[in-house]
PDB file of C-alpha atoms in Angstrom:
ATOM      1  CA  UNK A   1     -27.111 -18.925   0.398  1.00  0.00           C
ATOM      2  CA  UNK A   2     -26.266 -21.667  -2.106  1.00  0.00           C
ATOM      3  CA  UNK A   3     -22.673 -22.887  -1.975  1.00  0.00           C
ATOM      4  CA  UNK A   4     -20.284 -25.510  -3.342  1.00  0.00           C
ATOM      5  CA  UNK A   5     -17.135 -27.041  -1.863  1.00  0.00           C
ATOM      6  CA  UNK A   6     -14.118 -27.702  -4.093  1.00  0.00           C
ATOM      7  CA  UNK A   7     -11.327 -29.643  -2.361  1.00  0.00           C
ATOM      8  CA  UNK A   8      -9.361 -32.727  -3.404  1.00  0.00           C
ATOM      9  CA  UNK A   9      -9.552 -34.227   0.115  1.00  0.00           C
ATOM     10  CA  UNK A  10     -12.847 -35.990   0.837  1.00  0.00           C
ATOM     11  CA  UNK A  11     -12.221 -35.767   4.585  1.00  0.00           C
ATOM     12  CA  UNK A  12     -11.811 -31.977   4.307  1.00  0.00           C
ATOM     13  CA  UNK A  13     -15.075 -31.646   2.357  1.00  0.00           C
ATOM     14  CA  UNK A  14     -16.923 -33.808   4.874  1.00  0.00           C
ATOM     15  CA  UNK A  15     -15.576 -31.836   7.835  1.00  0.00           C
ATOM     16  CA  UNK A  16     -16.461 -28.500   6.243  1.00  0.00           C
ATOM     17  CA  UNK A  17     -19.985 -29.679   5.420  1.00  0.00           C
ATOM     18  CA  UNK A  18     -20.487 -30.808   9.019  1.00  0.00           C
ATOM     19  CA  UNK A  19     -19.248 -27.472  10.353  1.00  0.00           C
ATOM     20  CA  UNK A  20     -21.523 -25.549   7.996  1.00  0.00           C
ATOM     21  CA  UNK A  21     -24.535 -27.598   9.089  1.00  0.00           C
ATOM     22  CA  UNK A  22     -23.711 -26.969  12.750  1.00  0.00           C
ATOM     23  CA  UNK A  23     -22.624 -23.329  12.670  1.00  0.00           C
ATOM     24  CA  UNK A  24     -23.939 -21.829   9.418  1.00  0.00           C
ATOM     25  CA  UNK A  25     -27.336 -23.443   8.693  1.00  0.00           C
ATOM     26  CA  UNK A  26     -28.154 -20.612   6.292  1.00  0.00           C
ATOM     27  CA  UNK A  27     -25.603 -22.087   3.851  1.00  0.00           C
ATOM     28  CA  UNK A  28     -26.990 -24.775   1.523  1.00  0.00           C
ATOM     29  CA  UNK A  29     -24.356 -27.015  -0.069  1.00  0.00           C
ATOM     30  CA  UNK A  30     -25.550 -27.776  -3.608  1.00  0.00           C
ATOM     31  CA  UNK A  31     -22.471 -29.572  -4.930  1.00  0.00           C
ATOM     32  CA  UNK A  32     -18.922 -30.808  -4.386  1.00  0.00           C
ATOM     33  CA  UNK A  33     -15.877 -31.299  -6.602  1.00  0.00           C
ATOM     34  CA  UNK A  34     -12.334 -32.515  -6.074  1.00  0.00           C
ATOM     35  CA  UNK A  35     -10.275 -30.574  -8.591  1.00  0.00           C
ATOM     36  CA  UNK A  36      -9.874 -27.638 -10.932  1.00  0.00           C
ATOM     37  CA  UNK A  37     -11.592 -29.089 -14.003  1.00  0.00           C
ATOM     38  CA  UNK A  38     -14.461 -30.762 -12.129  1.00  0.00           C
ATOM     39  CA  UNK A  39     -14.843 -27.665  -9.952  1.00  0.00           C
ATOM     40  CA  UNK A  40     -15.133 -25.305 -12.927  1.00  0.00           C
ATOM     41  CA  UNK A  41     -17.765 -27.584 -14.486  1.00  0.00           C
ATOM     42  CA  UNK A  42     -19.699 -27.718 -11.224  1.00  0.00           C
ATOM     43  CA  UNK A  43     -19.761 -23.922 -10.914  1.00  0.00           C
ATOM     44  CA  UNK A  44     -21.007 -23.558 -14.495  1.00  0.00           C
ATOM     45  CA  UNK A  45     -23.708 -26.195 -13.918  1.00  0.00           C
ATOM     46  CA  UNK A  46     -25.173 -25.059 -10.584  1.00  0.00           C
ATOM     47  CA  UNK A  47     -24.311 -21.291 -10.404  1.00  0.00           C
ATOM     48  CA  UNK A  48     -23.509 -21.019  -6.686  1.00  0.00           C
ATOM     49  CA  UNK A  49     -23.525 -17.781  -4.729  1.00  0.00           C
ATOM     50  CA  UNK A  50     -20.545 -18.881  -2.643  1.00  0.00           C
ATOM     51  CA  UNK A  51     -17.583 -21.178  -3.360  1.00  0.00           C
ATOM     52  CA  UNK A  52     -15.354 -22.760  -0.717  1.00  0.00           C
ATOM     53  CA  UNK A  53     -12.187 -23.276  -2.746  1.00  0.00           C
ATOM     54  CA  UNK A  54      -9.033 -25.203  -1.877  1.00  0.00           C
ATOM     55  CA  UNK A  55      -5.791 -23.497  -2.910  1.00  0.00           C
ATOM     56  CA  UNK A  56      -3.729 -26.529  -3.943  1.00  0.00           C
ATOM     57  CA  UNK A  57      -5.221 -29.508  -5.801  1.00  0.00           C
ATOM     58  CA  UNK A  58      -3.660 -32.275  -7.924  1.00  0.00           C
ATOM     59  CA  UNK A  59      -4.685 -30.759 -11.275  1.00  0.00           C
ATOM     60  CA  UNK A  60      -3.844 -27.159 -10.386  1.00  0.00           C
ATOM     61  CA  UNK A  61      -4.679 -24.385  -7.938  1.00  0.00           C
ATOM     62  CA  UNK A  62      -7.822 -22.559  -6.980  1.00  0.00           C
ATOM     63  CA  UNK A  63      -6.445 -19.602  -8.921  1.00  0.00           C
ATOM     64  CA  UNK A  64      -6.229 -21.776 -12.052  1.00  0.00           C
ATOM     65  CA  UNK A  65      -9.900 -22.633 -11.604  1.00  0.00           C
ATOM     66  CA  UNK A  66     -10.892 -18.973 -11.478  1.00  0.00           C
ATOM     67  CA  UNK A  67      -8.934 -18.373 -14.704  1.00  0.00           C
ATOM     68  CA  UNK A  68     -11.096 -20.947 -16.512  1.00  0.00           C
ATOM     69  CA  UNK A  69     -14.374 -19.213 -15.696  1.00  0.00           C
ATOM     70  CA  UNK A  70     -15.639 -16.460 -18.007  1.00  0.00           C
ATOM     71  CA  UNK A  71     -17.052 -14.417 -15.106  1.00  0.00           C
ATOM     72  CA  UNK A  72     -16.790 -14.388 -11.331  1.00  0.00           C
ATOM     73  CA  UNK A  73     -20.355 -13.729 -10.196  1.00  0.00           C
ATOM     74  CA  UNK A  74     -20.009 -15.414  -6.815  1.00  0.00           C
ATOM     75  CA  UNK A  75     -18.089 -14.958  -3.584  1.00  0.00           C
ATOM     76  CA  UNK A  76     -15.065 -17.093  -2.765  1.00  0.00           C
ATOM     77  CA  UNK A  77     -13.719 -18.264   0.578  1.00  0.00           C
ATOM     78  CA  UNK A  78     -10.375 -19.998   0.101  1.00  0.00           C
ATOM     79  CA  UNK A  79      -9.419 -22.930   2.314  1.00  0.00           C
ATOM     80  CA  UNK A  80      -5.710 -23.515   2.676  1.00  0.00           C
ATOM     81  CA  UNK A  81      -2.909 -25.070   4.658  1.00  0.00           C
ATOM     82  CA  UNK A  82      -0.106 -22.743   5.740  1.00  0.00           C
ATOM     83  CA  UNK A  83       1.350 -20.815   2.799  1.00  0.00           C
ATOM     84  CA  UNK A  84       2.971 -17.591   3.977  1.00  0.00           C
ATOM     85  CA  UNK A  85       3.234 -16.016   0.513  1.00  0.00           C
ATOM     86  CA  UNK A  86      -0.392 -16.760  -0.385  1.00  0.00           C
ATOM     87  CA  UNK A  87      -1.665 -15.597   3.007  1.00  0.00           C
ATOM     88  CA  UNK A  88       0.026 -12.214   2.572  1.00  0.00           C
ATOM     89  CA  UNK A  89      -1.696 -11.804  -0.802  1.00  0.00           C
ATOM     90  CA  UNK A  90      -5.083 -12.772   0.666  1.00  0.00           C
ATOM     91  CA  UNK A  91      -4.792 -10.198   3.440  1.00  0.00           C
ATOM     92  CA  UNK A  92      -3.935  -7.183   1.289  1.00  0.00           C
ATOM     93  CA  UNK A  93      -6.504  -8.175  -1.347  1.00  0.00           C
ATOM     94  CA  UNK A  94      -9.377  -8.353   1.192  1.00  0.00           C
ATOM     95  CA  UNK A  95     -10.216 -11.893   0.052  1.00  0.00           C
ATOM     96  CA  UNK A  96     -11.405 -14.298   2.734  1.00  0.00           C
ATOM     97  CA  UNK A  97      -9.465 -17.440   3.538  1.00  0.00           C
ATOM     98  CA  UNK A  98      -9.711 -20.162   6.178  1.00  0.00           C
ATOM     99  CA  UNK A  99      -6.744 -22.038   7.556  1.00  0.00           C
ATOM    100  CA  UNK A 100      -7.032 -25.810   7.847  1.00  0.00           C
ATOM    101  CA  UNK A 101      -8.101 -27.236  10.223  1.00  0.00           C
ATOM    102  CA  UNK A 102     -10.911 -24.710  10.055  1.00  0.00           C
ATOM    103  CA  UNK A 103     -11.912 -22.936  13.241  1.00  0.00           C
ATOM    104  CA  UNK A 104     -15.727 -22.617  13.599  1.00  0.00           C
ATOM    105  CA  UNK A 105     -15.519 -18.979  14.736  1.00  0.00           C
ATOM    106  CA  UNK A 106     -13.435 -18.074  11.674  1.00  0.00           C
ATOM    107  CA  UNK A 107     -15.905 -19.952   9.470  1.00  0.00           C
ATOM    108  CA  UNK A 108     -18.909 -18.078  10.868  1.00  0.00           C
ATOM    109  CA  UNK A 109     -17.142 -14.729  10.460  1.00  0.00           C
ATOM    110  CA  UNK A 110     -16.144 -15.468   6.846  1.00  0.00           C
ATOM    111  CA  UNK A 111     -19.683 -16.564   5.965  1.00  0.00           C
ATOM    112  CA  UNK A 112     -21.107 -13.417   7.579  1.00  0.00           C
ATOM    113  CA  UNK A 113     -18.816 -11.230   5.470  1.00  0.00           C
ATOM    114  CA  UNK A 114     -19.772 -13.157   2.327  1.00  0.00           C
ATOM    115  CA  UNK A 115     -23.465 -12.495   3.029  1.00  0.00           C
ATOM    116  CA  UNK A 116     -22.911  -8.814   3.767  1.00  0.00           C
ATOM    117  CA  UNK A 117     -20.866  -7.885   0.693  1.00  0.00           C
ATOM    118  CA  UNK A 118     -21.332  -7.930  -3.068  1.00  0.00           C
ATOM    119  CA  UNK A 119     -19.568 -10.516  -5.251  1.00  0.00           C
ATOM    120  CA  UNK A 120     -15.802 -10.413  -4.943  1.00  0.00           C
ATOM    121  CA  UNK A 121     -14.722 -10.191  -8.592  1.00  0.00           C
ATOM    122  CA  UNK A 122     -12.748  -6.971  -8.034  1.00  0.00           C
ATOM    123  CA  UNK A 123     -10.999  -8.384  -4.969  1.00  0.00           C
ATOM    124  CA  UNK A 124     -10.267 -11.661  -6.774  1.00  0.00           C
ATOM    125  CA  UNK A 125      -8.708  -9.770  -9.666  1.00  0.00           C
ATOM    126  CA  UNK A 126      -6.542  -7.904  -7.157  1.00  0.00           C
ATOM    127  CA  UNK A 127      -5.591 -11.195  -5.488  1.00  0.00           C
ATOM    128  CA  UNK A 128      -4.431 -12.533  -8.844  1.00  0.00           C
ATOM    129  CA  UNK A 129      -2.257  -9.435  -9.370  1.00  0.00           C
ATOM    130  CA  UNK A 130      -0.756  -9.691  -5.893  1.00  0.00           C
ATOM    131  CA  UNK A 131      -0.001 -13.392  -6.350  1.00  0.00           C
ATOM    132  CA  UNK A 132       1.966 -12.372  -9.452  1.00  0.00           C
ATOM    133  CA  UNK A 133       4.050  -9.867  -7.496  1.00  0.00           C
ATOM    134  CA  UNK A 134       1.956  -6.704  -7.603  1.00  0.00           C
ATOM    135  CA  UNK A 135       1.897  -4.535  -4.458  1.00  0.00           C
ATOM    136  CA  UNK A 136      -1.640  -3.266  -4.079  1.00  0.00           C
ATOM    137  CA  UNK A 137      -4.137  -3.260  -1.245  1.00  0.00           C
ATOM    138  CA  UNK A 138      -7.940  -3.210  -1.141  1.00  0.00           C
ATOM    139  CA  UNK A 139      -9.196  -0.571   1.308  1.00  0.00           C
ATOM    140  CA  UNK A 140     -12.801  -0.767   2.488  1.00  0.00           C
ATOM    141  CA  UNK A 141     -14.487   2.582   3.161  1.00  0.00           C
ATOM    142  CA  UNK A 142     -18.104   3.089   4.161  1.00  0.00           C
ATOM    143  CA  UNK A 143     -19.003   3.689   0.507  1.00  0.00           C
ATOM    144  CA  UNK A 144     -16.674   1.530  -1.600  1.00  0.00           C
ATOM    145  CA  UNK A 145     -13.615  -0.678  -1.959  1.00  0.00           C
ATOM    146  CA  UNK A 146     -10.656   1.360  -3.220  1.00  0.00           C
ATOM    147  CA  UNK A 147      -7.576  -0.296  -4.730  1.00  0.00           C
ATOM    148  CA  UNK A 148      -4.335   1.586  -4.066  1.00  0.00           C
ATOM    149  CA  UNK A 149      -0.621   1.027  -4.600  1.00  0.00           C
ATOM    150  CA  UNK A 150       1.056   0.212  -1.294  1.00  0.00           C
ATOM    151  CA  UNK A 151       4.096   2.278  -2.300  1.00  0.00           C
ATOM    152  CA  UNK A 152       1.871   5.402  -2.472  1.00  0.00           C
ATOM    153  CA  UNK A 153       0.933   5.204   1.224  1.00  0.00           C
ATOM    154  CA  UNK A 154       2.949   7.584   3.427  1.00  0.00           C
ATOM    155  CA  UNK A 155       1.388   6.715   6.758  1.00  0.00           C
ATOM    156  CA  UNK A 156      -1.681   5.404   8.587  1.00  0.00           C
ATOM    157  CA  UNK A 157      -3.257   6.917  11.684  1.00  0.00           C
ATOM    158  CA  UNK A 158      -5.686   5.305  14.112  1.00  0.00           C
ATOM    159  CA  UNK A 159      -9.181   6.824  14.319  1.00  0.00           C
ATOM    160  CA  UNK A 160     -10.776   4.696  17.083  1.00  0.00           C
ATOM    161  CA  UNK A 161     -12.134   1.669  15.144  1.00  0.00           C
ATOM    162  CA  UNK A 162     -11.155   3.201  11.796  1.00  0.00           C
ATOM    163  CA  UNK A 163      -7.844   4.050  10.130  1.00  0.00           C
ATOM    164  CA  UNK A 164      -6.987   7.147   8.113  1.00  0.00           C
ATOM    165  CA  UNK A 165      -4.577   6.560   5.207  1.00  0.00           C
ATOM    166  CA  UNK A 166      -2.409   9.435   3.932  1.00  0.00           C
ATOM    167  CA  UNK A 167      -1.048   9.278   0.372  1.00  0.00           C
ATOM    168  CA  UNK A 168       1.847  10.881  -1.484  1.00  0.00           C
ATOM    169  CA  UNK A 169      -0.525  12.933  -3.678  1.00  0.00           C
ATOM    170  CA  UNK A 170      -1.883  14.692  -0.574  1.00  0.00           C
ATOM    171  CA  UNK A 171      -5.181  12.798  -0.395  1.00  0.00           C
ATOM    172  CA  UNK A 172      -6.430  10.783   2.558  1.00  0.00           C
ATOM    173  CA  UNK A 173      -8.947   7.975   3.064  1.00  0.00           C
ATOM    174  CA  UNK A 174     -10.921   6.784   6.102  1.00  0.00           C
ATOM    175  CA  UNK A 175     -10.980   2.965   6.139  1.00  0.00           C
ATOM    176  CA  UNK A 176     -13.227   0.654   8.154  1.00  0.00           C
ATOM    177  CA  UNK A 177     -10.546  -1.427   9.867  1.00  0.00           C
ATOM    178  CA  UNK A 178      -8.336  -0.879  12.888  1.00  0.00           C
ATOM    179  CA  UNK A 179      -4.693   0.142  12.730  1.00  0.00           C
ATOM    180  CA  UNK A 180      -3.767  -3.157  14.394  1.00  0.00           C
ATOM    181  CA  UNK A 181      -5.091  -5.071  11.376  1.00  0.00           C
ATOM    182  CA  UNK A 182      -3.092  -2.951   8.921  1.00  0.00           C
ATOM    183  CA  UNK A 183       0.018  -3.293  11.060  1.00  0.00           C
ATOM    184  CA  UNK A 184      -0.178  -7.059  10.495  1.00  0.00           C
ATOM    185  CA  UNK A 185      -0.870  -6.686   6.783  1.00  0.00           C
ATOM    186  CA  UNK A 186       1.779  -4.103   5.927  1.00  0.00           C
ATOM    187  CA  UNK A 187       4.713  -5.039   8.169  1.00  0.00           C
ATOM    188  CA  UNK A 188       6.280  -7.003   5.293  1.00  0.00           C
ATOM    189  CA  UNK A 189       6.076  -3.955   3.004  1.00  0.00           C
ATOM    190  CA  UNK A 190       8.468  -1.706   4.968  1.00  0.00           C
ATOM    191  CA  UNK A 191       5.814  -0.315   7.304  1.00  0.00           C
ATOM    192  CA  UNK A 192       6.677   0.216  10.959  1.00  0.00           C
ATOM    193  CA  UNK A 193       4.377   0.986  13.883  1.00  0.00           C
ATOM    194  CA  UNK A 194       6.099   3.789  15.765  1.00  0.00           C
ATOM    195  CA  UNK A 195       3.235   4.636  18.116  1.00  0.00           C
ATOM    196  CA  UNK A 196      -0.057   3.153  19.263  1.00  0.00           C
ATOM    197  CA  UNK A 197      -1.802   5.491  16.824  1.00  0.00           C
ATOM    198  CA  UNK A 198       0.725   5.670  13.973  1.00  0.00           C
ATOM    199  CA  UNK A 199       2.000   3.282  11.292  1.00  0.00           C
ATOM    200  CA  UNK A 200       4.483   4.723   8.814  1.00  0.00           C
ATOM    201  CA  UNK A 201       6.020   3.735   5.479  1.00  0.00           C
ATOM    202  CA  UNK A 202       9.768   3.798   6.185  1.00  0.00           C
ATOM    203  CA  UNK A 203      10.431   4.773   2.545  1.00  0.00           C
ATOM    204  CA  UNK A 204       9.001   8.227   3.324  1.00  0.00           C
ATOM    205  CA  UNK A 205      11.066   9.034   6.430  1.00  0.00           C
ATOM    206  CA  UNK A 206      13.026  12.263   6.021  1.00  0.00           C
ATOM    207  CA  UNK A 207      14.588  12.607   9.475  1.00  0.00           C
ATOM    208  CA  UNK A 208      14.225  11.742  13.147  1.00  0.00           C
ATOM    209  CA  UNK A 209      14.175  14.565  15.696  1.00  0.00           C
ATOM    210  CA  UNK A 210      15.747  12.997  18.776  1.00  0.00           C
ATOM    211  CA  UNK A 211      14.927  15.860  21.123  1.00  0.00           C
ATOM    212  CA  UNK A 212      11.228  15.861  20.258  1.00  0.00           C
ATOM    213  CA  UNK A 213      10.942  12.130  19.629  1.00  0.00           C
ATOM    214  CA  UNK A 214       9.312  12.765  16.249  1.00  0.00           C
ATOM    215  CA  UNK A 215       9.759  11.458  12.728  1.00  0.00           C
ATOM    216  CA  UNK A 216       9.560  13.996   9.926  1.00  0.00           C
ATOM    217  CA  UNK A 217       8.062  12.478   6.799  1.00  0.00           C
ATOM    218  CA  UNK A 218       8.870  13.573   3.244  1.00  0.00           C
ATOM    219  CA  UNK A 219       5.510  15.328   2.961  1.00  0.00           C
ATOM    220  CA  UNK A 220       6.459  17.511   5.943  1.00  0.00           C
ATOM    221  CA  UNK A 221       4.220  15.889   8.528  1.00  0.00           C
ATOM    222  CA  UNK A 222       5.593  15.028  11.959  1.00  0.00           C
ATOM    223  CA  UNK A 223       4.757  11.688  13.550  1.00  0.00           C
ATOM    224  CA  UNK A 224       5.316  11.073  17.280  1.00  0.00           C
ATOM    225  CA  UNK A 225       7.396   8.073  18.339  1.00  0.00           C
ATOM    226  CA  UNK A 226       6.356   6.447  21.615  1.00  0.00           C
ATOM    227  CA  UNK A 227       8.989   6.159  24.331  1.00  0.00           C
ATOM    228  CA  UNK A 228       8.955   2.367  24.241  1.00  0.00           C
ATOM    229  CA  UNK A 229       9.392   2.385  20.458  1.00  0.00           C
ATOM    230  CA  UNK A 230      12.278   4.864  20.353  1.00  0.00           C
ATOM    231  CA  UNK A 231      15.081   2.269  20.564  1.00  0.00           C
ATOM    232  CA  UNK A 232      13.453   0.135  17.846  1.00  0.00           C
ATOM    233  CA  UNK A 233      13.057   3.170  15.610  1.00  0.00           C
ATOM    234  CA  UNK A 234      16.727   4.091  16.081  1.00  0.00           C
ATOM    235  CA  UNK A 235      17.761   0.530  15.180  1.00  0.00           C
ATOM    236  CA  UNK A 236      15.428   0.499  12.182  1.00  0.00           C
ATOM    237  CA  UNK A 237      16.847   3.807  10.889  1.00  0.00           C
ATOM    238  CA  UNK A 238      20.415   2.538  11.235  1.00  0.00           C
ATOM    239  CA  UNK A 239      19.505  -0.448   9.046  1.00  0.00           C
ATOM    240  CA  UNK A 240      17.809   1.529   6.265  1.00  0.00           C
TER     241      UNK A 240
END
């Protein structure tokens, strides 16, 4: 798989190249650049299949670089220092990112996903929207990637290694990730894990049945609250 590295720090490029040689020998680095303008030119010149792209560079951001290009016919793995807002957008957009300093296990996993999936133009477009304040999430099913509005999700239910999403229009979707992963992604969007198997959108709570230990959602469904979560749920409801 032919790849390029775009990062303004030479030491970061050198370290990433060394890690790729050691842990991902199937990746062939065919070019490097240190900024937005030089990076866009490099991509046009060598047509990589994969781009390792720094988020912040002196002449702009990795997102600025993607804006310059007429088409996104390659996969992108962002490399970034801690940026809480950007990381939240990456997670819900299903776009890969690596935190600096890069962990080899994370690198191998990101490269594996890049090899296994088609180009990420749809996910990159979603990332751009989410960076601008949109609230959408990319959900991977066995057949496709579906983009949905987070505010349309009523609840999520664990299905072993999968998660079933329930929506306000009455539809549901089986997604190929665990509930634990979505708990991390959606906690900042008013979602609350009330049970080992249930994550709910607090905007859709209708009432809490204390005697039964159940939440009644606005679509009429009842969601059990675990005993250890009951006090947290009561506190959460008092703060709504």
